[in-house]
Amino acid sequence: MDSSARRRPDRNAGPNAYHEDEVTVLTGPSKSVGIEDGKINYEKGEFYTNPPVATCSRKQAVFIIGLILATLLTCSLIIAFVRPSHCGHVEEGLDFHEDVAVTPPPEAIATNGEPFPWNDVRLPDFIVPLRYSVVLHPNLTTLFLRGQMEVVFAVQKETNFIVFHGKDVTLTVVMVKDKNMREIMTTRTLYYPYHQQIYIELKNYLMPGNNYSLALRYEGMVRTDLEGLYISSYKSPGGVKRYLVTTHFQPTSARSAFPCWDEPNYKARFKIGVVRQRNYVALSNMPLDNTEDVSIFWGSGLVQDNFHESVPMSTYLVALVVCDYGRIHEVTKTGVTLSIYAPPHMTSQADFALKAAVKLFDYFQSFFGFSYPLPKLDLISMPDFAAGAMENWGLAVFRESALLMDNNTTSSSAKQRVVLILAHELAHQWYGNLVTMKWWDDLWLSEGFASFAEYIGVHHIFPEWAMMDQFIHSNTMPALRTDALSTSHAVSVTVSDPIEIEAIFDTISYSKGASIFYMLQRVLGEEIMRRGLMLYLERHQFGNANMDDLWQALSLGTLNSSHPVPVKDMMDTWTHQLGYPLVTLRRHGNMIHASQKHFLLVNSSLHGVNSSHKWHVPLSFTTSAAPNIESQIWMRDPLSLRASDINFEIPMNVSWIKANVNASGYYRVNYEPAIWQSLIRVLANQPTTFSPADRAQLIDDAFTLAWAGMLNVTVPLTLSQYLVNETEYLPWSTALYHLRKLDTVLSIRTARRSLHCFVRHLVTPLYSIMGWTTKVPHIQSLLQRELLEAAVYFGLSSAVNEARRLFTQWMSGQVQLPPDIRDIVYSTGIKYGGWTEWDYCWQRYKETNVPDERLNFLRALAASNDPWILQQYLDFAMERNSIRVQDIRKVVESVAQNPVGSLLVWRQLQTRWNMIEVTFGRASFTIGRLILAAVSHFHDPLDLKSVQTFFRNVNVGSGKRSLMQSLELIQANINFLNKNDRQLEQWLNRNSPRC
């Protein structure tokens, strides 16, 4: 619905303009305002146009109001004195799993009421598909899907049945033949939707050692939920809606497009055919072989594109698109055609990505030492795409904002995001596609490595971007935050069904996986790591592998080095255990004692957490005696080689020691108070003694340890005072993350004002230097954006006034805002403006065809200080008319980060839960991310109880772990405030300048 239908009354009306209507609000409208079609009717217009339903005398009104106030006072006293004393802290043995609804699996009954004979979520391993020939006809008008296919498979054990995957498909023809093309009669076909399996029973047995073929015709639907084979659309410059069909099969959605063995270890060759209208183009993993007229068989005016047969690959990597896009392309050094497809009016926005993609492709081909095995690689932008991108072999799919950019409007951070996502998907073409994990429990092998390799690739083509420093901020630190929860999981985790599989597409699989790869490279060295990776690809090309196969290849790579590393022994402690160690250093003269224990943000005897975990920690450190020399020692017993605490010697004249050099290790470090004080002195007097990564790590560890109750909260605050002299991006970005988090939990506390004064004092010196003039060096532009955003957020008057001035000039058409500051200006104008400013940006959002600019507006529109406006914004998102489904999460996250909108989001999530479940499905990673965005920042026991109560009987599917983590994060926030509220207020009042 267009925003003009919900316009507010004129702000310029006289002082008494709302008098009569305010009485109406108090007494109620003439017709009920409640839940309609599953949503709350928030139309203010009804309050302004309908007469009151009740009247009362002045004396009666005074009496009623007095009675209400007396009742509220009584209730407040009862709550204050009767509330249980344990509400604000963690009870011993509290289990966050108890508050999550669990639905037991149903009995294995087929759709026709018969028992389903195969009662295992995994397919039998004695039938192996070898080759698929699939023809699909997706009708873009009726959304009806018809398909026909043949699968050649090998039998390894005598059997009279076949089980494979199928979801929302109906078989109309089933035929099984032997290698001599003799038909084997089928006796029954059963469907079991819970496991998404189809069972075909045969009259005769299939014999081991022989190949057979399964021919099927089937019917289904083109989906609308961004999974499987689904429909999408875009608008041409003339406003005409154009439709297209695309696919997203990872992890388990290929089965909804065609029946198949939809597990990654069943690699096969695919020959794809697509029936389409003549004015469209079809794309698949392989190049086009031929096009034939199929009007007689499929319908008038239709043609069939047949693509060359693929190399062996997993079903989740199969892809096809039917669209009317334009194309630009280049040829790589090895003759591979690399193309980008986009809507015809947007192909000019793909120039930057194409140039970057060719450079990255050539680099990775050299880095992996293995030629790309396909003749082409297409990259295509998609208007609707749930994930950021998907690495389908030969046809990678991207959100528009992950591939397209306009040099006049795209910020430096958005440009960097495009290149990183490109690098991630290109790395997958070898690592994940050429060699694939055997099962999803090793998802982290693929996604963790690609998340690490993307930074290596971008660092190669843009060395001035300081990507490996940024890796720490974007991967290591987020992983450490999530992995500090008892509700985390090991990177290698047992999963079975689609819901469990979808749930591990998370920070642990991606960022923790990347971080331990980074740590391993620092231990082995870049060249040894590269040799081991090349050996791994060579050994397992076109096949499947697990992490032990990788450890073996990497160990072989170290054999000729002076220090062979038992890679498996080391890495098993990082992959099979959840969490990570807190290393604590204590000094006794010239001896340092380093101990380790499992770090938990909420430190209690929680179910399932083994506090005796130990890790093989490559402890690196530097000292005042040799600040530029890095030393390393293993935290393990030299005889048994088991992980342990250690002692080591340092010179007596050392005044400080700093561990985990450049934050390359996946662990946190705590120090005894004297060492902390020595490090704080160095930061205050000579901060560049430490690298930017080391400074950022000290900030991150100090604040996190204080949040866990292991370090006095005054330590990170005192440490952060040095920021008045800080000029680097990484330390500032890290510090501002923690200061904003602190601001969130202090949102209704008296200390919040002092915190804002404190932060304004910290940012003022650098703000005075940088100002609003756009910076040319990339890393400087990132720093400037962080600084300006913080200056405005924490209320630095000069920054706020300048942003508002720029916004006013932009609205009046006087200036064109530089890309790197425009979203800050938009947000400030909306925050300090009203409906007029908000609606102006809303209209601009709907008009622009630049993906990054759309994201800028989506974030900025959530900055309003008016709860009514924010509620309309949430309603617009949930109604799905103007905001795409893929962007609902962005809206929810942005509004939830606004203190004014936080509880609105929570109420919206509760009210719209059924709609959310239908839109995203239970087997979607989006469900979990919505929950985290909506509630994980809560910090009051009553809010914790509210979340527990609502979700107690709700099956959140793949969001289960995210819900448990949200509950744990809320409890951590409550604990932090209970312990530190008074001390925070006292320290901030003493150390913040008057303002």
Tab-separated table of C-alpha atoms in Angstrom, residues 311-705:
chain	number	residue	atom	x	y	z
A	311	VAL	CA	30.852	-32.574	-14.820
A	312	PRO	CA	29.956	-34.643	-11.713
A	313	MET	CA	28.441	-32.372	-9.078
A	314	SER	CA	26.055	-32.357	-6.134
A	315	THR	CA	22.360	-31.588	-6.624
A	316	TYR	CA	22.488	-28.379	-4.558
A	317	LEU	CA	24.826	-26.855	-7.175
A	318	VAL	CA	22.435	-27.372	-10.105
A	319	ALA	CA	21.005	-24.077	-11.340
A	320	LEU	CA	18.790	-22.662	-14.039
A	321	VAL	CA	17.350	-19.242	-14.833
A	322	VAL	CA	14.741	-18.123	-17.370
A	323	CYS	CA	14.817	-14.350	-17.871
A	324	ASP	CA	15.033	-11.469	-20.349
A	325	TYR	CA	18.317	-10.033	-19.061
A	326	GLY	CA	21.182	-8.271	-20.787
A	327	ARG	CA	24.780	-9.459	-20.658
A	328	ILE	CA	28.339	-8.145	-20.457
A	329	HIS	CA	31.372	-10.422	-20.538
A	330	GLU	CA	35.150	-10.783	-20.646
A	331	VAL	CA	37.536	-13.698	-21.200
A	332	THR	CA	39.979	-14.779	-18.487
A	333	LYS	CA	43.671	-15.513	-19.033
A	334	THR	CA	42.879	-19.206	-19.535
A	335	GLY	CA	40.090	-18.642	-22.040
A	336	VAL	CA	37.079	-19.039	-19.755
A	337	THR	CA	34.174	-16.768	-20.689
A	338	LEU	CA	33.059	-14.854	-17.600
A	339	SER	CA	29.687	-13.084	-17.989
A	340	ILE	CA	27.414	-10.975	-15.833
A	341	TYR	CA	23.664	-10.936	-16.493
A	342	ALA	CA	21.372	-8.183	-15.210
A	343	PRO	CA	18.149	-6.424	-16.229
A	344	PRO	CA	18.899	-4.577	-19.498
A	345	HIS	CA	18.746	-1.119	-17.910
A	346	MET	CA	21.145	-2.181	-15.137
A	347	THR	CA	23.996	-3.868	-17.014
A	348	SER	CA	26.105	-0.695	-16.772
A	349	GLN	CA	26.122	-1.203	-12.996
A	350	ALA	CA	27.981	-4.503	-13.480
A	351	ASP	CA	31.188	-3.067	-14.973
A	352	PHE	CA	33.090	-2.857	-11.690
A	353	ALA	CA	32.070	-6.369	-10.626
A	354	LEU	CA	33.075	-7.867	-13.978
A	355	LYS	CA	36.569	-6.401	-13.854
A	356	ALA	CA	37.037	-7.489	-10.253
A	357	ALA	CA	35.659	-10.976	-10.975
A	358	VAL	CA	38.132	-11.576	-13.816
A	359	LYS	CA	41.075	-10.569	-11.587
A	360	LEU	CA	39.841	-12.766	-8.741
A	361	PHE	CA	39.207	-15.713	-11.068
A	362	ASP	CA	42.736	-15.563	-12.488
A	363	TYR	CA	44.207	-15.262	-8.979
A	364	PHE	CA	42.297	-18.229	-7.531
A	365	GLN	CA	43.100	-20.433	-10.506
A	366	SER	CA	46.771	-19.756	-9.859
A	367	PHE	CA	46.429	-20.030	-6.068
A	368	PHE	CA	44.704	-23.427	-6.163
A	369	GLY	CA	46.915	-24.746	-8.956
A	370	PHE	CA	43.956	-26.381	-10.688
A	371	SER	CA	42.326	-25.293	-13.934
A	372	TYR	CA	38.676	-24.335	-13.749
A	373	PRO	CA	36.949	-27.340	-15.361
A	374	LEU	CA	33.991	-25.620	-17.061
A	375	PRO	CA	34.063	-23.561	-20.272
A	376	LYS	CA	32.130	-20.622	-18.803
A	377	LEU	CA	31.135	-18.915	-15.575
A	378	ASP	CA	27.994	-16.777	-15.458
A	379	LEU	CA	27.227	-14.398	-12.617
A	380	ILE	CA	23.620	-13.229	-12.495
A	381	SER	CA	21.888	-10.622	-10.339
A	382	MET	CA	18.525	-11.517	-8.879
A	383	PRO	CA	15.865	-9.069	-7.601
A	384	ASP	CA	14.715	-11.591	-4.965
A	385	PHE	CA	17.294	-13.833	-3.351
A	386	ALA	CA	17.257	-15.019	0.270
A	387	ALA	CA	21.011	-15.521	0.604
A	388	GLY	CA	23.610	-12.939	-0.361
A	389	ALA	CA	24.817	-15.161	-3.188
A	390	MET	CA	25.094	-18.807	-4.214
A	391	GLU	CA	28.049	-20.520	-5.852
A	392	ASN	CA	26.184	-22.793	-8.335
A	393	TRP	CA	28.885	-24.274	-10.540
A	394	GLY	CA	29.078	-22.228	-13.723
A	395	LEU	CA	26.011	-20.093	-12.835
A	396	ALA	CA	26.470	-18.192	-9.580
A	397	VAL	CA	23.461	-16.175	-8.399
A	398	PHE	CA	23.704	-12.891	-6.465
A	399	ARG	CA	21.385	-10.408	-4.872
A	400	GLU	CA	21.426	-7.216	-6.897
A	401	SER	CA	23.143	-5.377	-4.020
A	402	ALA	CA	25.879	-8.024	-3.966
A	403	LEU	CA	26.792	-7.623	-7.633
A	404	LEU	CA	25.655	-4.279	-9.033
A	405	MET	CA	26.845	-0.802	-8.106
A	406	ASP	CA	26.718	2.767	-9.372
A	407	ASN	CA	29.953	4.740	-9.021
A	408	ASN	CA	28.000	7.921	-8.319
A	409	THR	CA	25.998	6.520	-5.410
A	410	THR	CA	27.761	3.394	-4.079
A	411	SER	CA	29.804	3.811	-0.907
A	412	SER	CA	33.272	2.422	-0.276
A	413	SER	CA	31.879	-0.118	2.185
A	414	ALA	CA	29.305	-1.305	-0.367
A	415	LYS	CA	31.994	-1.598	-3.047
A	416	GLN	CA	34.073	-3.675	-0.647
A	417	ARG	CA	31.068	-5.879	0.113
A	418	VAL	CA	30.545	-6.565	-3.607
A	419	VAL	CA	34.168	-7.632	-4.079
A	420	LEU	CA	34.171	-9.830	-0.960
A	421	ILE	CA	31.016	-11.660	-2.024
A	422	LEU	CA	32.439	-12.130	-5.519
A	423	ALA	CA	35.635	-13.583	-4.032
A	424	HIS	CA	33.648	-15.894	-1.755
A	425	GLU	CA	31.612	-17.398	-4.600
A	426	LEU	CA	34.602	-17.662	-6.923
A	427	ALA	CA	36.649	-19.487	-4.262
A	428	HIS	CA	33.771	-21.959	-3.990
A	429	GLN	CA	34.155	-22.898	-7.677
A	430	TRP	CA	37.162	-24.931	-6.514
A	431	TYR	CA	36.676	-25.352	-2.793
A	432	GLY	CA	33.123	-26.628	-2.379
A	433	ASN	CA	32.238	-27.387	-5.998
A	434	LEU	CA	35.267	-29.290	-7.284
A	435	VAL	CA	35.675	-30.945	-3.887
A	436	THR	CA	32.519	-31.104	-1.793
A	437	MET	CA	31.904	-32.139	1.819
A	438	LYS	CA	30.516	-35.648	2.198
A	439	TRP	CA	27.713	-34.491	4.455
A	440	TRP	CA	26.432	-31.230	5.901
A	441	ASP	CA	28.142	-31.743	9.263
A	442	ASP	CA	31.248	-30.486	7.456
A	443	LEU	CA	29.498	-27.466	5.942
A	444	TRP	CA	32.094	-25.312	7.694
A	445	LEU	CA	34.824	-26.856	5.500
A	446	SER	CA	33.247	-25.238	2.467
A	447	GLU	CA	31.811	-22.020	3.928
A	448	GLY	CA	34.545	-21.420	6.494
A	449	PHE	CA	37.286	-21.753	3.917
A	450	ALA	CA	35.501	-19.558	1.361
A	451	SER	CA	34.975	-16.915	4.079
A	452	PHE	CA	38.731	-17.008	4.704
A	453	ALA	CA	39.754	-17.182	1.038
A	454	GLU	CA	37.612	-14.189	0.076
A	455	TYR	CA	39.871	-11.952	2.180
A	456	ILE	CA	43.018	-13.455	0.659
A	457	GLY	CA	41.639	-12.840	-2.826
A	458	VAL	CA	40.551	-9.258	-2.205
A	459	HIS	CA	43.834	-8.503	-0.424
A	460	HIS	CA	45.617	-9.637	-3.586
A	461	ILE	CA	43.755	-7.305	-5.956
A	462	PHE	CA	43.349	-4.409	-3.474
A	463	PRO	CA	46.351	-4.590	-1.098
A	464	GLU	CA	45.734	-1.012	0.114
A	465	TRP	CA	42.406	-2.033	1.675
A	466	ALA	CA	44.092	-3.752	4.680
A	467	MET	CA	41.802	-6.730	4.272
A	468	MET	CA	43.501	-9.075	6.741
A	469	ASP	CA	43.073	-6.495	9.500
A	470	GLN	CA	39.450	-6.175	8.478
A	471	PHE	CA	39.155	-9.972	8.567
A	472	ILE	CA	39.626	-9.830	12.336
A	473	HIS	CA	36.815	-7.309	12.717
A	474	SER	CA	34.399	-9.001	10.303
A	475	ASN	CA	35.032	-12.673	11.140
A	476	THR	CA	37.106	-13.385	14.244
A	477	MET	CA	35.349	-10.962	16.583
A	478	PRO	CA	31.763	-11.846	15.573
A	479	ALA	CA	32.614	-15.546	15.866
A	480	LEU	CA	34.095	-15.063	19.326
A	481	ARG	CA	30.918	-13.288	20.455
A	482	THR	CA	28.599	-16.069	19.303
A	483	ASP	CA	30.919	-18.867	20.390
A	484	ALA	CA	31.022	-17.510	23.957
A	485	LEU	CA	27.487	-18.857	24.437
A	486	SER	CA	26.711	-22.269	25.894
A	487	THR	CA	24.103	-22.536	23.116
A	488	SER	CA	26.774	-22.348	20.402
A	489	HIS	CA	27.875	-25.486	18.589
A	490	ALA	CA	31.077	-27.076	17.356
A	491	VAL	CA	31.979	-26.225	13.768
A	492	SER	CA	31.665	-29.919	12.963
A	493	VAL	CA	28.209	-30.805	14.254
A	494	THR	CA	25.869	-33.725	13.651
A	495	VAL	CA	22.845	-32.758	11.551
A	496	SER	CA	20.271	-34.880	9.792
A	497	ASP	CA	17.078	-33.214	8.561
A	498	PRO	CA	16.630	-30.029	6.483
A	499	ILE	CA	15.733	-27.915	9.524
A	500	GLU	CA	18.925	-28.888	11.365
A	501	ILE	CA	20.997	-28.375	8.223
A	502	GLU	CA	19.578	-24.913	7.564
A	503	ALA	CA	20.287	-23.892	11.167
A	504	ILE	CA	24.060	-24.278	10.807
A	505	PHE	CA	24.343	-21.704	8.021
A	506	ASP	CA	25.458	-19.359	10.762
A	507	THR	CA	28.308	-17.374	12.259
A	508	ILE	CA	30.006	-20.507	13.561
A	509	SER	CA	30.175	-22.345	10.226
A	510	TYR	CA	31.219	-19.224	8.327
A	511	SER	CA	33.187	-16.922	10.623
A	512	LYS	CA	34.558	-19.370	13.189
A	513	GLY	CA	35.444	-21.711	10.348
A	514	ALA	CA	37.272	-18.867	8.610
A	515	SER	CA	39.021	-17.817	11.823
A	516	ILE	CA	40.488	-21.219	12.598
A	517	PHE	CA	41.673	-21.492	8.981
A	518	TYR	CA	43.381	-18.114	9.470
A	519	MET	CA	44.972	-19.317	12.708
A	520	LEU	CA	46.136	-22.513	10.994
A	521	GLN	CA	47.736	-20.544	8.163
A	522	ARG	CA	49.623	-18.410	10.688
A	523	VAL	CA	50.950	-21.627	12.280
A	524	LEU	CA	51.843	-23.468	9.058
A	525	GLY	CA	52.891	-20.515	6.922
A	526	GLU	CA	51.238	-19.359	3.708
A	527	GLU	CA	53.231	-21.545	1.319
A	528	ILE	CA	52.805	-24.790	3.277
A	529	MET	CA	49.087	-24.066	3.635
A	530	ARG	CA	48.791	-23.507	-0.105
A	531	ARG	CA	50.665	-26.726	-0.964
A	532	GLY	CA	48.390	-28.713	1.320
A	533	LEU	CA	45.266	-27.205	-0.246
A	534	MET	CA	46.513	-28.022	-3.736
A	535	LEU	CA	47.160	-31.633	-2.696
A	536	TYR	CA	43.668	-31.851	-1.187
A	537	LEU	CA	42.032	-30.639	-4.419
A	538	GLU	CA	44.167	-32.949	-6.548
A	539	ARG	CA	43.297	-36.010	-4.467
A	540	HIS	CA	39.559	-35.419	-4.220
A	541	GLN	CA	38.689	-33.585	-7.454
A	542	PHE	CA	35.078	-34.159	-8.611
A	543	GLY	CA	34.496	-36.108	-5.404
A	544	ASN	CA	33.647	-35.670	-1.740
A	545	ALA	CA	35.856	-35.345	1.325
A	546	ASN	CA	35.723	-34.698	5.046
A	547	MET	CA	37.919	-32.623	7.305
A	548	ASP	CA	40.260	-35.543	8.111
A	549	ASP	CA	41.097	-35.697	4.401
A	550	LEU	CA	42.073	-32.030	4.554
A	551	TRP	CA	44.142	-32.447	7.734
A	552	GLN	CA	46.011	-35.321	6.106
A	553	ALA	CA	46.834	-33.240	3.026
A	554	LEU	CA	47.985	-30.286	5.140
A	555	SER	CA	50.098	-32.542	7.383
A	556	LEU	CA	51.853	-33.948	4.323
A	557	GLY	CA	52.603	-30.392	3.307
A	558	THR	CA	54.563	-29.850	6.527
A	559	LEU	CA	56.733	-32.993	6.288
A	560	ASN	CA	59.591	-31.248	4.514
A	561	SER	CA	59.512	-28.260	6.863
A	562	SER	CA	61.771	-27.821	9.880
A	563	HIS	CA	58.786	-28.000	12.243
A	564	PRO	CA	56.244	-30.662	11.181
A	565	VAL	CA	52.814	-29.964	12.653
A	566	PRO	CA	50.364	-32.718	13.719
A	567	VAL	CA	47.498	-30.855	12.071
A	568	LYS	CA	44.740	-33.301	13.004
A	569	ASP	CA	45.689	-33.399	16.705
A	570	MET	CA	45.684	-29.622	16.816
A	571	MET	CA	42.573	-28.968	14.771
A	572	ASP	CA	40.393	-31.640	16.376
A	573	THR	CA	40.413	-29.557	19.555
A	574	TRP	CA	39.068	-26.583	17.574
A	575	THR	CA	36.494	-28.411	15.424
A	576	HIS	CA	34.908	-31.007	17.748
A	577	GLN	CA	34.482	-28.760	20.810
A	578	LEU	CA	32.131	-25.823	21.003
A	579	GLY	CA	33.552	-22.564	22.256
A	580	TYR	CA	37.149	-21.476	22.695
A	581	PRO	CA	39.675	-20.905	25.482
A	582	LEU	CA	40.269	-17.873	27.663
A	583	VAL	CA	44.024	-17.717	28.200
A	584	THR	CA	44.992	-15.936	31.411
A	585	LEU	CA	48.529	-14.633	31.977
A	586	ARG	CA	49.989	-14.142	35.461
A	587	ARG	CA	53.535	-12.990	36.163
A	588	HIS	CA	55.868	-14.235	38.887
A	589	GLY	CA	59.195	-12.462	38.467
A	590	ASN	CA	60.593	-13.597	35.144
A	591	MET	CA	58.066	-16.441	34.776
A	592	ILE	CA	54.717	-16.233	33.055
A	593	HIS	CA	52.032	-18.747	33.922
A	594	ALA	CA	49.510	-19.195	31.094
A	595	SER	CA	46.327	-21.063	31.960
A	596	GLN	CA	43.326	-21.837	29.790
A	597	LYS	CA	39.656	-22.523	30.436
A	598	HIS	CA	36.474	-22.575	28.383
A	599	PHE	CA	35.200	-18.996	28.098
A	600	LEU	CA	31.462	-18.475	28.606
A	601	LEU	CA	29.647	-15.172	28.571
A	602	VAL	CA	27.082	-16.484	31.057
A	603	ASN	CA	29.231	-18.414	33.476
A	604	SER	CA	27.034	-21.064	35.052
A	605	SER	CA	26.716	-24.842	35.206
A	606	LEU	CA	24.682	-25.045	32.030
A	607	HIS	CA	23.513	-28.271	30.502
A	608	GLY	CA	25.805	-29.758	27.880
A	609	VAL	CA	28.853	-27.560	28.526
A	610	ASN	CA	32.078	-29.360	29.381
A	611	SER	CA	34.222	-26.967	31.426
A	612	SER	CA	37.199	-29.338	31.187
A	613	HIS	CA	37.713	-28.662	27.481
A	614	LYS	CA	41.296	-27.875	26.501
A	615	TRP	CA	42.666	-26.616	23.200
A	616	HIS	CA	46.001	-26.806	21.420
A	617	VAL	CA	46.654	-23.062	21.613
A	618	PRO	CA	49.485	-21.554	19.536
A	619	LEU	CA	50.139	-18.811	22.097
A	620	SER	CA	51.898	-15.875	20.443
A	621	PHE	CA	53.206	-12.903	22.393
A	622	THR	CA	55.429	-9.861	22.272
A	623	THR	CA	57.061	-7.894	25.083
A	624	SER	CA	58.554	-4.504	25.811
A	625	ALA	CA	61.988	-6.045	25.378
A	626	ALA	CA	61.344	-6.701	21.670
A	627	PRO	CA	58.042	-5.094	20.625
A	628	ASN	CA	58.442	-6.017	16.954
A	629	ILE	CA	59.405	-9.649	17.498
A	630	GLU	CA	56.658	-12.250	17.793
A	631	SER	CA	57.314	-15.356	19.882
A	632	GLN	CA	55.144	-18.466	19.909
A	633	ILE	CA	54.763	-21.330	22.337
A	634	TRP	CA	52.303	-24.244	22.298
A	635	MET	CA	49.983	-24.678	25.253
A	636	ARG	CA	50.449	-28.432	25.553
A	637	ASP	CA	52.433	-30.903	27.587
A	638	PRO	CA	55.792	-31.530	25.848
A	639	LEU	CA	55.685	-35.268	26.620
A	640	SER	CA	52.057	-36.288	26.159
A	641	LEU	CA	51.355	-33.498	23.626
A	642	ARG	CA	48.022	-32.978	25.312
A	643	ALA	CA	46.655	-29.465	25.653
A	644	SER	CA	47.538	-27.981	29.025
A	645	ASP	CA	48.557	-24.910	31.016
A	646	ILE	CA	52.170	-23.825	30.634
A	647	ASN	CA	54.953	-21.717	32.163
A	648	PHE	CA	57.522	-19.798	30.174
A	649	GLU	CA	60.320	-17.345	30.903
A	650	ILE	CA	60.693	-13.684	29.946
A	651	PRO	CA	63.496	-11.166	30.762
A	652	MET	CA	63.232	-9.535	34.167
A	653	ASN	CA	63.325	-6.017	32.697
A	654	VAL	CA	60.138	-6.561	30.657
A	655	SER	CA	57.564	-3.907	31.593
A	656	TRP	CA	54.674	-5.349	29.599
A	657	ILE	CA	53.634	-8.484	27.723
A	658	LYS	CA	50.873	-8.679	25.130
A	659	ALA	CA	49.541	-12.055	23.912
A	660	ASN	CA	47.743	-13.190	20.737
A	661	VAL	CA	49.743	-10.989	18.401
A	662	ASN	CA	47.616	-9.321	15.717
A	663	ALA	CA	44.614	-11.289	17.010
A	664	SER	CA	45.575	-14.197	14.758
A	665	GLY	CA	44.573	-16.834	17.329
A	666	TYR	CA	41.003	-17.887	18.007
A	667	TYR	CA	41.019	-17.210	21.739
A	668	ARG	CA	40.705	-14.403	24.252
A	669	VAL	CA	43.338	-13.213	26.681
A	670	ASN	CA	42.959	-11.986	30.229
A	671	TYR	CA	45.766	-10.621	32.372
A	672	GLU	CA	46.343	-10.080	36.034
A	673	PRO	CA	45.583	-6.440	37.074
A	674	ALA	CA	49.220	-5.303	36.987
A	675	ILE	CA	49.646	-6.422	33.357
A	676	TRP	CA	46.383	-4.746	32.350
A	677	GLN	CA	47.605	-1.500	33.874
A	678	SER	CA	50.919	-1.721	32.034
A	679	LEU	CA	49.104	-2.228	28.705
A	680	ILE	CA	46.779	0.698	29.412
A	681	ARG	CA	49.798	2.930	30.080
A	682	VAL	CA	51.357	1.957	26.746
A	683	LEU	CA	48.102	2.758	24.918
A	684	ALA	CA	47.815	6.101	26.682
A	685	ASN	CA	51.394	7.187	25.976
A	686	GLN	CA	52.547	5.337	22.847
A	687	PRO	CA	49.532	3.611	21.226
A	688	THR	CA	51.357	2.805	17.979
A	689	THR	CA	53.623	0.462	19.937
A	690	PHE	CA	50.869	-2.022	19.174
A	691	SER	CA	49.494	-2.683	15.692
A	692	PRO	CA	45.931	-1.591	14.898
A	693	ALA	CA	44.877	-5.242	15.154
A	694	ASP	CA	46.454	-5.552	18.601
A	695	ARG	CA	44.813	-2.353	19.796
A	696	ALA	CA	41.445	-3.553	18.549
A	697	GLN	CA	41.906	-6.920	20.208
A	698	LEU	CA	42.742	-5.353	23.590
A	699	ILE	CA	39.556	-3.285	23.357
A	700	ASP	CA	37.439	-6.275	22.329
A	701	ASP	CA	38.803	-8.605	25.012
A	702	ALA	CA	38.527	-6.014	27.789
A	703	PHE	CA	34.896	-5.112	27.098
A	704	THR	CA	33.852	-8.746	26.592
A	705	LEU	CA	35.541	-9.911	29.784
